[in-house]
Backbone as CSV, one residue per row, in Angstrom:
resi,resn,N_x,N_y,N_z,CA_x,CA_y,CA_z,C_x,C_y,C_z
1,MET,76.404,-33.565,-24.968,75.316,-33.385,-24.017,74.267,-34.485,-24.185
2,LYS,73.946,-34.802,-25.457,72.951,-35.829,-25.711,73.408,-37.186,-25.165
3,MET,74.687,-37.482,-25.366,75.234,-38.753,-24.900,75.182,-38.834,-23.371
4,TYR,75.453,-37.731,-22.716,75.416,-37.682,-21.252,74.000,-37.956,-20.745
5,LEU,73.003,-37.359,-21.411,71.612,-37.569,-20.996,71.189,-39.013,-21.199
6,ARG,71.623,-39.618,-22.296,71.278,-41.019,-22.532,71.897,-41.916,-21.465
7,ARG,73.147,-41.639,-21.144,73.837,-42.442,-20.138,73.171,-42.261,-18.766
8,ALA,72.807,-41.037,-18.445,72.143,-40.771,-17.168,70.780,-41.453,-17.120
9,ALA,70.054,-41.415,-18.233,68.749,-42.072,-18.288,68.900,-43.581,-18.137
10,ALA,69.924,-44.150,-18.729,70.159,-45.589,-18.612,70.504,-45.963,-17.178
11,GLN,71.269,-45.126,-16.504,71.621,-45.405,-15.112,70.393,-45.329,-14.209
12,VAL,69.544,-44.353,-14.439,68.316,-44.231,-13.648,67.417,-45.431,-13.892
13,ALA,67.317,-45.871,-15.137,66.490,-47.033,-15.461,67.020,-48.281,-14.768
14,GLN,68.343,-48.424,-14.699,68.913,-49.581,-14.015,68.637,-49.527,-12.519
15,MET,68.691,-48.360,-11.937,68.448,-48.234,-10.501,66.985,-48.489,-10.161
16,MET,66.083,-48.251,-11.090,64.660,-48.370,-10.796,64.091,-49.731,-11.173
17,GLU,64.914,-50.694,-11.505,64.417,-52.032,-11.796,64.032,-52.703,-10.483
18,PHE,62.803,-53.164,-10.416,62.312,-53.831,-9.217,62.009,-55.280,-9.553
19,PRO,62.220,-56.177,-8.622,61.849,-57.571,-8.865,60.329,-57.682,-8.999
20,PRO,59.858,-58.612,-9.816,58.405,-58.744,-10.036,57.620,-58.983,-8.747
21,ILE,58.185,-59.705,-7.800,57.462,-59.975,-6.553,57.217,-58.689,-5.779
22,PHE,58.159,-57.764,-5.840,57.993,-56.476,-5.163,56.870,-55.671,-5.809
23,VAL,56.824,-55.670,-7.126,55.774,-54.940,-7.846,54.410,-55.542,-7.526
24,ILE,54.331,-56.867,-7.494,53.065,-57.536,-7.176,52.647,-57.229,-5.743
25,LEU,53.591,-57.225,-4.824,53.294,-56.925,-3.424,52.768,-55.501,-3.263
26,VAL,53.413,-54.548,-3.902,52.968,-53.153,-3.816,51.588,-52.997,-4.443
27,ALA,51.356,-53.636,-5.584,50.048,-53.555,-6.235,48.962,-54.168,-5.355
28,THR,49.265,-55.268,-4.685,48.294,-55.914,-3.800,47.950,-55.026,-2.613
29,VAL,48.957,-54.423,-2.019,48.713,-53.528,-0.881,47.871,-52.338,-1.315
30,LEU,48.183,-51.759,-2.452,47.396,-50.621,-2.942,45.956,-51.024,-3.224
31,LEU,45.756,-52.209,-3.785,44.406,-52.685,-4.070,43.612,-52.902,-2.782
32,VAL,44.238,-53.476,-1.773,43.560,-53.697,-0.488,43.182,-52.367,0.153
33,VAL,44.089,-51.411,0.121,43.798,-50.091,0.697,42.669,-49.418,-0.072
34,LEU,42.679,-49.524,-1.382,41.620,-48.923,-2.195,40.264,-49.546,-1.886
35,ILE,40.211,-50.847,-1.787,38.945,-51.528,-1.486,38.468,-51.183,-0.081
36,ALA,39.377,-51.126,0.877,39.000,-50.808,2.259,38.438,-49.397,2.373
37,THR,39.040,-48.448,1.689,38.546,-47.073,1.780,37.268,-46.888,0.981
38,ALA,37.113,-47.619,-0.097,35.905,-47.486,-0.907,34.694,-48.093,-0.208
39,SER,34.908,-49.126,0.585,33.781,-49.790,1.236,33.390,-49.145,2.556
40,GLN,34.123,-48.167,3.035,33.793,-47.538,4.312,32.447,-46.833,4.265
41,GLY,32.097,-46.238,3.174,30.826,-45.531,3.071,29.634,-46.452,2.986
42,ARG,29.851,-47.724,2.712,28.745,-48.658,2.537,28.415,-49.442,3.795
43,ARG,29.218,-49.307,4.809,28.958,-50.043,6.047,27.816,-49.389,6.809
44,PHE,26.956,-50.211,7.362,25.880,-49.686,8.190,25.558,-50.696,9.275
45,ASN,25.004,-50.199,10.327,24.633,-51.042,11.446,23.207,-51.520,11.221
46,SER,23.016,-52.814,11.048,21.689,-53.334,10.740,20.728,-53.139,11.908
47,SER,21.236,-53.133,13.141,20.346,-52.931,14.279,19.839,-51.491,14.325
48,ALA,20.616,-50.542,13.814,20.166,-49.155,13.763,19.168,-48.960,12.626
49,GLN,19.246,-49.789,11.608,18.342,-49.669,10.474,16.980,-50.301,10.779
50,ASN,16.962,-51.354,11.565,15.719,-52.073,11.831,15.225,-51.811,13.244
51,ARG,13.903,-51.726,13.356,13.273,-51.616,14.672,12.544,-52.924,14.920
52,ILE,12.694,-53.456,16.099,12.109,-54.746,16.446,10.895,-54.526,17.340
53,CYS,9.807,-55.200,17.002,8.594,-55.137,17.818,8.830,-55.908,19.113
54,GLN,8.442,-55.315,20.250,8.646,-55.952,21.551,7.670,-57.108,21.783
55,ASP,6.517,-57.085,21.108,5.531,-58.155,21.295,5.840,-59.386,20.449
56,CYS,5.994,-59.190,19.134,6.122,-60.350,18.246,7.527,-60.540,17.682
57,GLY,8.420,-59.554,17.821,9.796,-59.702,17.359,10.012,-59.460,15.877
58,THR,9.028,-58.924,15.195,9.161,-58.650,13.764,10.045,-57.429,13.538
59,ALA,10.930,-57.511,12.543,11.808,-56.389,12.204,11.092,-55.451,11.244
60,HIS,11.283,-54.154,11.475,10.661,-53.125,10.639,11.700,-52.083,10.256
61,PRO,11.459,-51.321,9.185,12.377,-50.237,8.819,12.399,-49.163,9.901
62,HIS,13.437,-48.361,9.903,13.622,-47.354,10.951,12.517,-46.302,10.984
63,TYR,11.813,-46.116,9.887,10.778,-45.085,9.832,9.397,-45.594,10.262
64,ALA,9.254,-46.893,10.531,7.953,-47.452,10.910,7.591,-47.035,12.333
65,ASN,6.309,-46.745,12.540,5.814,-46.374,13.868,5.020,-47.495,14.519
66,PHE,4.429,-48.364,13.689,3.601,-49.451,14.196,4.046,-50.776,13.580
67,CYS,3.837,-51.852,14.324,4.187,-53.189,13.855,3.228,-53.626,12.754
68,ARG,3.743,-54.205,11.713,2.915,-54.700,10.607,2.140,-55.948,11.008
69,ARG,2.697,-56.714,11.925,2.092,-57.983,12.281,1.043,-57.842,13.383
70,CYS,1.395,-57.165,14.486,0.472,-57.115,15.624,-0.130,-55.728,15.851
71,GLY,0.405,-54.684,15.230,-0.163,-53.348,15.348,0.337,-52.537,16.533
72,ARG,1.214,-53.097,17.343,1.727,-52.364,18.501,2.622,-51.215,18.054
73,ARG,2.600,-50.130,18.844,3.463,-48.979,18.558,4.913,-49.369,18.844
74,LEU,5.800,-49.028,17.918,7.216,-49.408,18.064,7.972,-48.442,18.924
């Protein structure tokens, strides 16, 4: 029984040998997918974050009500 298991394990190991280029390709694809999914939460629309004054064109944070430069209501 032990000999049979060793032989079966050796056959499985032979079947699972992959060329190095295949392993590198799979690792690269997994890394790209991981980076793409991890960065999804960090994307933001800068135009939604900033409010632009209609008079002077100064950018302000989304919570600002008045322009810092000219005082106009945003």
